[in-house]
Coordinates of C-alpha atoms and ligand atoms in Angstrom, one line a residue:
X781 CA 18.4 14.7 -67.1
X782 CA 15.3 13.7 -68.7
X783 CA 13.9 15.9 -71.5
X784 CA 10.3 16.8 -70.9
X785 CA 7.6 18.7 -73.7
X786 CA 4.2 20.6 -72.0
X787 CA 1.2 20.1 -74.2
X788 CA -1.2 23.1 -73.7
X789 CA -4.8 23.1 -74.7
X790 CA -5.9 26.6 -74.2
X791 CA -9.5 27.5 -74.2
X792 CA -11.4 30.6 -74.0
X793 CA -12.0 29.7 -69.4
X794 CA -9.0 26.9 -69.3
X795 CA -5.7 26.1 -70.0
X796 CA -5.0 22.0 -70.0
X797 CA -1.6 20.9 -69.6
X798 CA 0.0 17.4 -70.1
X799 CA 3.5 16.7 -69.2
X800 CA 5.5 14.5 -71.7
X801 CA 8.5 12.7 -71.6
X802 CA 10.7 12.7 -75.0
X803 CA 11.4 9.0 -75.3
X804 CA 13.6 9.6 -78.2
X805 CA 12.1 7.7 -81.2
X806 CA 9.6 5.6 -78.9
X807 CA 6.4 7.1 -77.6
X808 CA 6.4 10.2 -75.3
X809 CA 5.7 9.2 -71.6
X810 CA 3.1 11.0 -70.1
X811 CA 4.3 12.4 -66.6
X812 CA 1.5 14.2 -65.1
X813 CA -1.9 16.5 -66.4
X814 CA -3.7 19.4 -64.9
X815 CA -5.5 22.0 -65.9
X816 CA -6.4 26.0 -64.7
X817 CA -10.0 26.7 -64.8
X818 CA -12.3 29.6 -64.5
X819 CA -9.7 31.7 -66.2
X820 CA -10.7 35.3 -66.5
X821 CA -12.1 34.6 -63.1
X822 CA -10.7 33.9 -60.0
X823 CA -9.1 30.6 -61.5
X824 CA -8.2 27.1 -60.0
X825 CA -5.2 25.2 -60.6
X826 CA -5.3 21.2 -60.3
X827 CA -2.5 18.9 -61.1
X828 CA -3.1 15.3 -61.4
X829 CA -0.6 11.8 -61.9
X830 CA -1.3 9.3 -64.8
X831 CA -4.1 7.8 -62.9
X832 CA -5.7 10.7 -62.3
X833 CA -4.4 11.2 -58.4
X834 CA -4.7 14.8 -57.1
X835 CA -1.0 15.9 -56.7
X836 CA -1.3 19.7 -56.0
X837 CA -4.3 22.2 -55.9
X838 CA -5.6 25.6 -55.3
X839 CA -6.6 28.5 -56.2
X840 CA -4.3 30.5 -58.2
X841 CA -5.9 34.0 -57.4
X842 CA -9.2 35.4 -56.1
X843 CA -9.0 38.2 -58.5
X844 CA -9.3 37.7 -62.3
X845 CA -6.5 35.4 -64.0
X846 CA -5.9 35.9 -67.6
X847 CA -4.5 33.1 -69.8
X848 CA -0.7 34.9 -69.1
X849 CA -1.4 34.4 -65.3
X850 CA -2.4 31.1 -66.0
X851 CA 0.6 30.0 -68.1
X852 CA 3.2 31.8 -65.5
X853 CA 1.3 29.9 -62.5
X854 CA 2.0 26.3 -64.4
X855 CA 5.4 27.6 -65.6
X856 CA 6.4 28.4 -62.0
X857 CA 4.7 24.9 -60.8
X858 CA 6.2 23.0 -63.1
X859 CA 10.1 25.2 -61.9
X860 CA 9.4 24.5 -58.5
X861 CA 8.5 20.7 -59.0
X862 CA 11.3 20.1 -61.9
X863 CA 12.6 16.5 -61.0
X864 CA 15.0 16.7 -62.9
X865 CA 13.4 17.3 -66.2
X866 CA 14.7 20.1 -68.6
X867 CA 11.7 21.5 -70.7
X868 CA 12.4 21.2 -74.5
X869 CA 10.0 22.6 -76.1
X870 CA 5.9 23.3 -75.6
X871 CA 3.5 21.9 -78.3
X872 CA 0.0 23.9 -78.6
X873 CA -3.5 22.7 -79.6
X874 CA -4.7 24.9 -82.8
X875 CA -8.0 24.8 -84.5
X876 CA -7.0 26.2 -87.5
X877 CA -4.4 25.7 -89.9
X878 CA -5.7 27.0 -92.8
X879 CA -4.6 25.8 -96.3
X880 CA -1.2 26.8 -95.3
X881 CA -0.4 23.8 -92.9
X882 CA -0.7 20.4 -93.3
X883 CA 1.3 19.0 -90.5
X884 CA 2.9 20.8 -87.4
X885 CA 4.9 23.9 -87.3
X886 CA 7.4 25.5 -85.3
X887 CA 6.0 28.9 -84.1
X888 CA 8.1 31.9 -85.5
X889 CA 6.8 35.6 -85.4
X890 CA 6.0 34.8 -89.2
X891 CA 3.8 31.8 -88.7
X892 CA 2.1 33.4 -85.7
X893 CA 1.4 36.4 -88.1
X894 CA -0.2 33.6 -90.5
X895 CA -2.3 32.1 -87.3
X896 CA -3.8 35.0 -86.1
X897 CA -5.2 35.9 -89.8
X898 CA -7.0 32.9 -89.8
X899 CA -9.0 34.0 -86.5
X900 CA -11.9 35.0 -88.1
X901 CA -12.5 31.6 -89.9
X902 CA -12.3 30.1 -85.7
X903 CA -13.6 33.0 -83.8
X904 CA -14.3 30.9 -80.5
X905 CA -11.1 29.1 -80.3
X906 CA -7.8 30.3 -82.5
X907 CA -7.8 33.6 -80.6
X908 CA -7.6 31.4 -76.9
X909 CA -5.2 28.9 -78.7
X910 CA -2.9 31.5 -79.5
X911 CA -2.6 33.6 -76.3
X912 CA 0.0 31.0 -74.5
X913 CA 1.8 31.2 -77.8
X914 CA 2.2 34.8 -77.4
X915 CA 3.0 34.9 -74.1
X916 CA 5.7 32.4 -74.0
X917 CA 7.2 34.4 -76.9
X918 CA 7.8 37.3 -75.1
X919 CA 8.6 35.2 -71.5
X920 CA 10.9 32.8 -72.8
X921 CA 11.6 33.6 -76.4
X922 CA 14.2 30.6 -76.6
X923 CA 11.8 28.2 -76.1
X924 CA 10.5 26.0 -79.2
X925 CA 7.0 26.0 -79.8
X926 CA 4.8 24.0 -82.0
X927 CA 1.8 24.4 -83.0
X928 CA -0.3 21.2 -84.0
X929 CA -4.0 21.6 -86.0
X930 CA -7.3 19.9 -85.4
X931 CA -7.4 21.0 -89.2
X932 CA -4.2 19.4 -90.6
X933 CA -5.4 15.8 -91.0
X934 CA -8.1 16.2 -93.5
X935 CA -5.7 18.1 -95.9
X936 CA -5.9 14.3 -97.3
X937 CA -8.8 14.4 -98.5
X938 CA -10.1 14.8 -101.9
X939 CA -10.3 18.5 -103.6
X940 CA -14.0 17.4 -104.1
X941 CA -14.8 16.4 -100.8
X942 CA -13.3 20.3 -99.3
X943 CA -15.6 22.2 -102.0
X944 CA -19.0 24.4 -101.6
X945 CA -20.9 24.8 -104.5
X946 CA -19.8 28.2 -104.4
X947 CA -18.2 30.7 -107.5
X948 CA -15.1 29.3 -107.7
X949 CA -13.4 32.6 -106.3
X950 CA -14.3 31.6 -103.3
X951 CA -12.2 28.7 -103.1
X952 CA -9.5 30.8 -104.1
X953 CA -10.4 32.7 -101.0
X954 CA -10.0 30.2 -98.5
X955 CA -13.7 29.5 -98.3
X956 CA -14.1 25.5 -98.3
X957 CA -14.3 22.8 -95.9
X958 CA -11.3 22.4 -93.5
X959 CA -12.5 19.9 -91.2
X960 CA -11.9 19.7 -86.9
X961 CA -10.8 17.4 -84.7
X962 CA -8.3 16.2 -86.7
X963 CA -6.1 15.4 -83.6
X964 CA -8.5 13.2 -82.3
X965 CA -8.8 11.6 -85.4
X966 CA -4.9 11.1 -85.9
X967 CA -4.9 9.3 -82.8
X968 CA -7.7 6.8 -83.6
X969 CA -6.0 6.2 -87.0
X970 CA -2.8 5.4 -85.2
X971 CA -4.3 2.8 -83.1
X972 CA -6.6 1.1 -84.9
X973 CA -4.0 -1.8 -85.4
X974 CA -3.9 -2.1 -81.6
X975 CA -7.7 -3.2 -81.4
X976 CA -7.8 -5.1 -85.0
X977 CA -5.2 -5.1 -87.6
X978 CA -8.0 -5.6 -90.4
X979 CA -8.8 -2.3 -89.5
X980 CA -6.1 -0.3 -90.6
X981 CA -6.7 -0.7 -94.5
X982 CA -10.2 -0.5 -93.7
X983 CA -13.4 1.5 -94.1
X984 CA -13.8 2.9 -90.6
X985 CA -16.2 6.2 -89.4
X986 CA -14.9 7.8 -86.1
X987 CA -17.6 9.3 -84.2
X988 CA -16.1 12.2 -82.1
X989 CA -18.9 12.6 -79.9
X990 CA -17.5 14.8 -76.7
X991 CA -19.1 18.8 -76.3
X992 CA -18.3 19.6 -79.8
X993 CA -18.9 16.8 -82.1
X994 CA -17.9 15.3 -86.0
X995 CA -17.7 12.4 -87.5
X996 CA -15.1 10.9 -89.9
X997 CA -14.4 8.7 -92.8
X998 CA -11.2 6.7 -92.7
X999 CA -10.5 4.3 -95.2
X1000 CA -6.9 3.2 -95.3
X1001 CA -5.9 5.5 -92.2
X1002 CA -6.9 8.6 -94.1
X1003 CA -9.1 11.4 -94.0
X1004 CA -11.5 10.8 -96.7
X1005 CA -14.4 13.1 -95.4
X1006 CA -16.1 14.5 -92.3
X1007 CA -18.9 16.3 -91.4
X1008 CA -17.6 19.8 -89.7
X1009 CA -16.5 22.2 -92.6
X1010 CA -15.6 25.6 -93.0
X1011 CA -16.0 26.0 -89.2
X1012 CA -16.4 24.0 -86.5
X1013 CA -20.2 24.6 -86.4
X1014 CA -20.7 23.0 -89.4
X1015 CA -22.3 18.6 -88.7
X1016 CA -23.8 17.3 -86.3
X1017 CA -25.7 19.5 -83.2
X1018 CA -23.1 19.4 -80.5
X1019 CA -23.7 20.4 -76.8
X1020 CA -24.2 24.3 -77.6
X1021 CA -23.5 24.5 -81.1
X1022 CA -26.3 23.7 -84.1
X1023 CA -24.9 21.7 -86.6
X1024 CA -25.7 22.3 -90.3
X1025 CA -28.6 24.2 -90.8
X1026 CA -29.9 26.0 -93.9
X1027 CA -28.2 29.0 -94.7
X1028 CA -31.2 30.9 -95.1
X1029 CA -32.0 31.0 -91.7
X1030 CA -29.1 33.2 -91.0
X1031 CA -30.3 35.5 -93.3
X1032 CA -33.8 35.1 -91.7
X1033 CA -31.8 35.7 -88.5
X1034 CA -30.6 39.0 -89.5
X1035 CA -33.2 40.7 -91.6
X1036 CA -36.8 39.3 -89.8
X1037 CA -35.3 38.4 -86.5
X1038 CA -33.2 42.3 -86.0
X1039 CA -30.4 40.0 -84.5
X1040 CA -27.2 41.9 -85.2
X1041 CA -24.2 39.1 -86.5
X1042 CA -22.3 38.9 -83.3
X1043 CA -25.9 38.2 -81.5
X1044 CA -26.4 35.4 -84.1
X1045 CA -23.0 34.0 -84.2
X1046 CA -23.5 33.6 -80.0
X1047 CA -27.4 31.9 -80.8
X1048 CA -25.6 29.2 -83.3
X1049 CA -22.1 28.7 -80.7
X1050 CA -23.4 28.9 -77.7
X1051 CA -27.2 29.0 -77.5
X1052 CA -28.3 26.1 -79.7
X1053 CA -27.4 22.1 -79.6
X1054 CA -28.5 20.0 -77.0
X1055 CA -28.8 23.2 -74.8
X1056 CA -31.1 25.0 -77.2
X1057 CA -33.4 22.2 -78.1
X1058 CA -33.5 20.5 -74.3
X1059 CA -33.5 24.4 -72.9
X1060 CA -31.8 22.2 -69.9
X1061 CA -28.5 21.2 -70.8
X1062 CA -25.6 21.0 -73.0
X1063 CA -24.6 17.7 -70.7
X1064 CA -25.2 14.3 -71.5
X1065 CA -25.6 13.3 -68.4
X1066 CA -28.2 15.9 -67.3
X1067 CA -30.1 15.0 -70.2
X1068 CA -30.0 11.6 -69.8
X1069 CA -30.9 11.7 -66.0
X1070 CA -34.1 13.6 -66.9
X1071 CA -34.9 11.9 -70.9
X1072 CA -37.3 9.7 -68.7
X1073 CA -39.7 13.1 -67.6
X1074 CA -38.4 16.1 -70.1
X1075 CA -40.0 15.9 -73.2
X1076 CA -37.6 18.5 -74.6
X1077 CA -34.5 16.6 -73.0
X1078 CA -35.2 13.6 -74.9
X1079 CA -36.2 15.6 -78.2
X1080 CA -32.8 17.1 -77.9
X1081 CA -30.9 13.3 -77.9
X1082 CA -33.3 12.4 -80.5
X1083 CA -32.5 14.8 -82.3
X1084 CA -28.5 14.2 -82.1
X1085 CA -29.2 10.4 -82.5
X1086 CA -31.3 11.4 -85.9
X1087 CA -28.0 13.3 -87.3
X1088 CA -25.1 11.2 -86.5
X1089 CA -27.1 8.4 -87.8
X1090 CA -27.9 10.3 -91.3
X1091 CA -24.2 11.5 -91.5
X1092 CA -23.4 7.8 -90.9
X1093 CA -25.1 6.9 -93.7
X1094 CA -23.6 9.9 -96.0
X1095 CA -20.6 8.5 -95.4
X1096 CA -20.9 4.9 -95.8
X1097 CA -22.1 5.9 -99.2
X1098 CA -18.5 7.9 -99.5
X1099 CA -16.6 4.9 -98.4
X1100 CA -18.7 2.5 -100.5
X1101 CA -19.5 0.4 -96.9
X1102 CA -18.9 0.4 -93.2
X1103 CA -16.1 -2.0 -91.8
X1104 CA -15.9 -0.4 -88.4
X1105 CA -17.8 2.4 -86.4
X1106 CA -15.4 3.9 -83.4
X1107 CA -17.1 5.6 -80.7
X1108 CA -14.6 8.4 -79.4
X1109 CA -14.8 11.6 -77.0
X1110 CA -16.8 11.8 -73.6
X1111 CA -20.2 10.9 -74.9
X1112 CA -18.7 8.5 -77.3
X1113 CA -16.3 6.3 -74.4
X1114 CA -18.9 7.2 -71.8
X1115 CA -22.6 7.3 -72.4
X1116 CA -23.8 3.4 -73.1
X1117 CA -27.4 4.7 -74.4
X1118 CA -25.8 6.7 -77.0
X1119 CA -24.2 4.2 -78.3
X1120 CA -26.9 1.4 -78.5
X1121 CA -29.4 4.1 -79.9
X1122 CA -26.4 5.0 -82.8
X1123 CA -26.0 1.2 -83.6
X1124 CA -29.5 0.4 -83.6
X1125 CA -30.5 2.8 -86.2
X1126 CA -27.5 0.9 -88.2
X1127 CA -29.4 -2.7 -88.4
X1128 CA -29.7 -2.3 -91.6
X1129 CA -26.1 -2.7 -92.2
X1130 CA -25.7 -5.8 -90.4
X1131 CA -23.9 -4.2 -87.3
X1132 CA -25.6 -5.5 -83.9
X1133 CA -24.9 -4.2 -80.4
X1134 CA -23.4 -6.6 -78.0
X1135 CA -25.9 -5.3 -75.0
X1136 CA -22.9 -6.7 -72.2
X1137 CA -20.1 -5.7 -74.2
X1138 CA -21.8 -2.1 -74.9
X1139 CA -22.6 -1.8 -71.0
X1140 CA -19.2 -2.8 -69.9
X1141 CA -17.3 -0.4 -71.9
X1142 CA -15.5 -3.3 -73.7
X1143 CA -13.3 -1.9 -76.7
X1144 CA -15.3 -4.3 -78.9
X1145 CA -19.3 -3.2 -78.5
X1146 CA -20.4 -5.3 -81.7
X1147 CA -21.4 -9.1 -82.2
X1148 CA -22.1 -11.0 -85.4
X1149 CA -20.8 -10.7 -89.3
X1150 CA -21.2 -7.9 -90.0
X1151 CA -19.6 -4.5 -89.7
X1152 CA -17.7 -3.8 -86.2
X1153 CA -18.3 -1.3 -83.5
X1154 CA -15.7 0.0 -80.7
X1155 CA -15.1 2.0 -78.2
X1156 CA -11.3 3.7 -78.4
X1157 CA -10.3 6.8 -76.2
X1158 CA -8.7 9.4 -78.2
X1159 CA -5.7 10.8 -76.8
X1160 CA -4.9 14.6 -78.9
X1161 CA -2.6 15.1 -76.5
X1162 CA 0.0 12.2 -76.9
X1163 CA -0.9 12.9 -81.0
X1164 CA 0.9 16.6 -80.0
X1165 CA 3.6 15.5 -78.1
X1166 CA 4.0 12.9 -80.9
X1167 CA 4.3 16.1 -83.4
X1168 CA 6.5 17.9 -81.2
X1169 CA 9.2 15.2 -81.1
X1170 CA 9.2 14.7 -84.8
X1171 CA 9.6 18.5 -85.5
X1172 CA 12.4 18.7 -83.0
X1173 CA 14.0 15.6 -84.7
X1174 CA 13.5 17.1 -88.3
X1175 CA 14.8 20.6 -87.0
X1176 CA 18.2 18.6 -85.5
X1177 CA 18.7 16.7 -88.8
X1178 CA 18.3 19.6 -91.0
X1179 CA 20.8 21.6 -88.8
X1180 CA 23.1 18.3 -88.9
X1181 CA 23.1 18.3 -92.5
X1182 CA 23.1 22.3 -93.1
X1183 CA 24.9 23.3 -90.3
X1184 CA 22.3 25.9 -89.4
X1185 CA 18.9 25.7 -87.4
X1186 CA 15.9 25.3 -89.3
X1187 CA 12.9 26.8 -87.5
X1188 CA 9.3 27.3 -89.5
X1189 CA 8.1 26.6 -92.2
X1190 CA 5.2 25.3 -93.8
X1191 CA 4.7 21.7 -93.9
Ligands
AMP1354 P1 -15.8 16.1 -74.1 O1 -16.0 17.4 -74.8 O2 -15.1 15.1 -74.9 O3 -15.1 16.3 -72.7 O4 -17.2 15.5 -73.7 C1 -18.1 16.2 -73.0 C2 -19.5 15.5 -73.1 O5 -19.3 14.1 -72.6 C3 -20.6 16.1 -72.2 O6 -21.8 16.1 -72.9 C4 -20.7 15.1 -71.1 O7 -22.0 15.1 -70.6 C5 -20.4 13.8 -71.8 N1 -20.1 12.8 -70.8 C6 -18.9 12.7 -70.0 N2 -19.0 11.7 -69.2 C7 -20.2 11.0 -69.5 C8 -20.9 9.9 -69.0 N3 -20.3 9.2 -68.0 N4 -22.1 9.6 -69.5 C9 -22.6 10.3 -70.4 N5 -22.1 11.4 -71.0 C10 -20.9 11.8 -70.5

């Protein structure tokens, strides 16, 4: 019978799934992907092959689903449509990790204690990522569950690059730049061999430009720096979210503007980006399909063009040069303009768009000597499933060796 791990992405509507198979020491197989949407609402359920075939949808229930509905409704799918796959263990998607987790974990009452304090520093997402975790633990407390942080992968990086020119008490505190989308960067780190072995030892910035969006510097397959910090607002605008923005106008905010901190914590999440500037869209593609006749709309990709290009350029001067520029996430695989407009702005550094390349999707978007540009999907959840097997492995070596099971612990 073939051993099979669920990767679950919960966010604060959906819950996205991805069947794995454990291929022992090669890479997991993926089996099938789905996700449950419009949870809290009357949700649907849609479960798709590996080439992104419909196998099975619905509606799960007209009334409200919360996220337990939504877990038991895949559990009992994925019971009812076992071929002969055992479940070994569930890996989750966490934002946060904190200080106190630079690699995976298995999830034990203790570390889900230690998660759940660090809600406040991911408001919008840790509370969502850990409501599956909680409710496996009481459905099927057996079960091994890992959780796997966008934050764990820029533990790498140097003390200097996590620091805010803050008293140093605050540091002690937990206040300094964590980093997101570490997943995503993992992944890219992991394959860069596949597309150009030079690249590996190289100075590559990974451009995660999907709904939320960072950018990363990579020189030999490490984190060196990135542009989202103490939360995930922190960068570059994103599709509802601001980017950096002078403190001050937070303060501004509060005492001038009456907005109470919840009120101004939804204005920088969810009312500002491309959605706040454009006042039409946190899409790409609605943007895009009205740049031409909205003012506003193309202000709003200027504006996210102007950024990534200047954080570029921050971190090319952190990396001492550019070797490579990876476009990643669903604006970065998919939207050519974006692209071209990104690489243009770069000239100055010898990288040139190749216009057919760049249109066709190619993984390799650049022409000439200087730096290169590509296109690489990312792939968090093969990065999880990855994790998962690895922890599982570690836990049945340490129990080989000590004769007992080792579950937790801070890695
Ligand atoms: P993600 O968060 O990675 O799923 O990315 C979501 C973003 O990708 C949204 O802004 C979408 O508009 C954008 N996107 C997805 N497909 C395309 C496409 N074909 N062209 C342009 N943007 C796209």
């Amino acid at each position: 019978m073939a051993s099979v791990v669920v990767v679950l992405n919960a966010g604060s509507s959906s819950l996205k799934f991805k069947l794995f198979e454990d291929c022992g020491d090669a890479e997991p197989r993926l089996v099938l992907q789905g996700a449950i949407e419009g949870v809290g609402g009357p949700a649907r359920f849609a479960v798709r092959d590996t080439a992104n075939n419909v196998l099975d949808e619905g509606v799960v229930a007209e009334s409200a689903v919360s996220h337990e509905d939504a877990l038991l409704h895949l559990v009992g799918w994925l019971t009812r449509h076992k071929d002969g796959h055992t479940l070994v263990a569930v890996g989750h998607r966490v934002v946060h990790g904190g200080d106190l987790y630079a690699g995976p974990v298995r999830v034990d009452d203790a570390v889900l204690s230690s998660l759940h304090a660090l809600a406040p520093l991911a408001p919008l997402h840790q509370p969502h990522n850990l409501k599956p975790i909680e409710a496996i633990q009481r459905r099927m407390p057996d079960l091994p569950q890992i959780a796997c942080f966008d934050t764990a992968f820029h533990r790498t990086q140097p003390e200097i690059a996590q620091m805010f020119a803050l008293p140093r008490s605050f540091w002690d505190q937990g206040v300094k730049r964590y980093g997101f989308h570490g997943l995503s960067y993992q992944y890219i780190a992991s394959a860069l061999g596949q597309y150009e072995p030079r690249l590996v030892p190289g100075r590559v910035i990974v451009a995660h430009l999907g709904n939320g969006a960072s950018l990363c510097a990579l020189k030999q397959g490490q984190s060196i720096a990135t542009t989202m910090g103490f939360s995930a607002l922190d960068g570059v605008p994103m599709g509802t979210r601001c980017g950096a923005i002078d403190p001050a106008v937070i303060f501004h905010m509060l005492r001038s503007m009456k907005l109470g901190p919840e009120e101004a914590e939804r204005v920088l999440y969810t009312q500002s980006g491309l959605l706040g500037v454009s006042g039409l869209s946190n899409d790409m593609r609605k943007l895009r399909a009205n740049e031409a006749t909205n003012a506003c709309a193309r202000q709003a990709i200027d504006l996210f063009i102007y950024r990534i290009t200047r954080e570029i350029g921050a971190l090319m001067a952190i990396l001492g040069g550019l070797d490579a520029l990876i476009f990643t996430a669903g604006i970065g695989e998919n939207d050519v303009a974006t692209r071209a407009e990104i690489i243009a702005n770069l000239g100055w550094t010898g990288l040139a768009v190749d216009a057919v390349a760049n249109q066709a999707g190619r993984p390799l978007i650049s022409m000439g000597t200087g730096p290169t540009a590509w296109i690489i999907p990312t792939n968090e959840e093969l990065v999880i499933a990855r994790q998962v097997r690895d922890v599982l492995r570690s836990a049945q070596s340490q129990s080989k060796h000590s004769g007992s099971v080792a579950a937790g612990g801070t890695t």
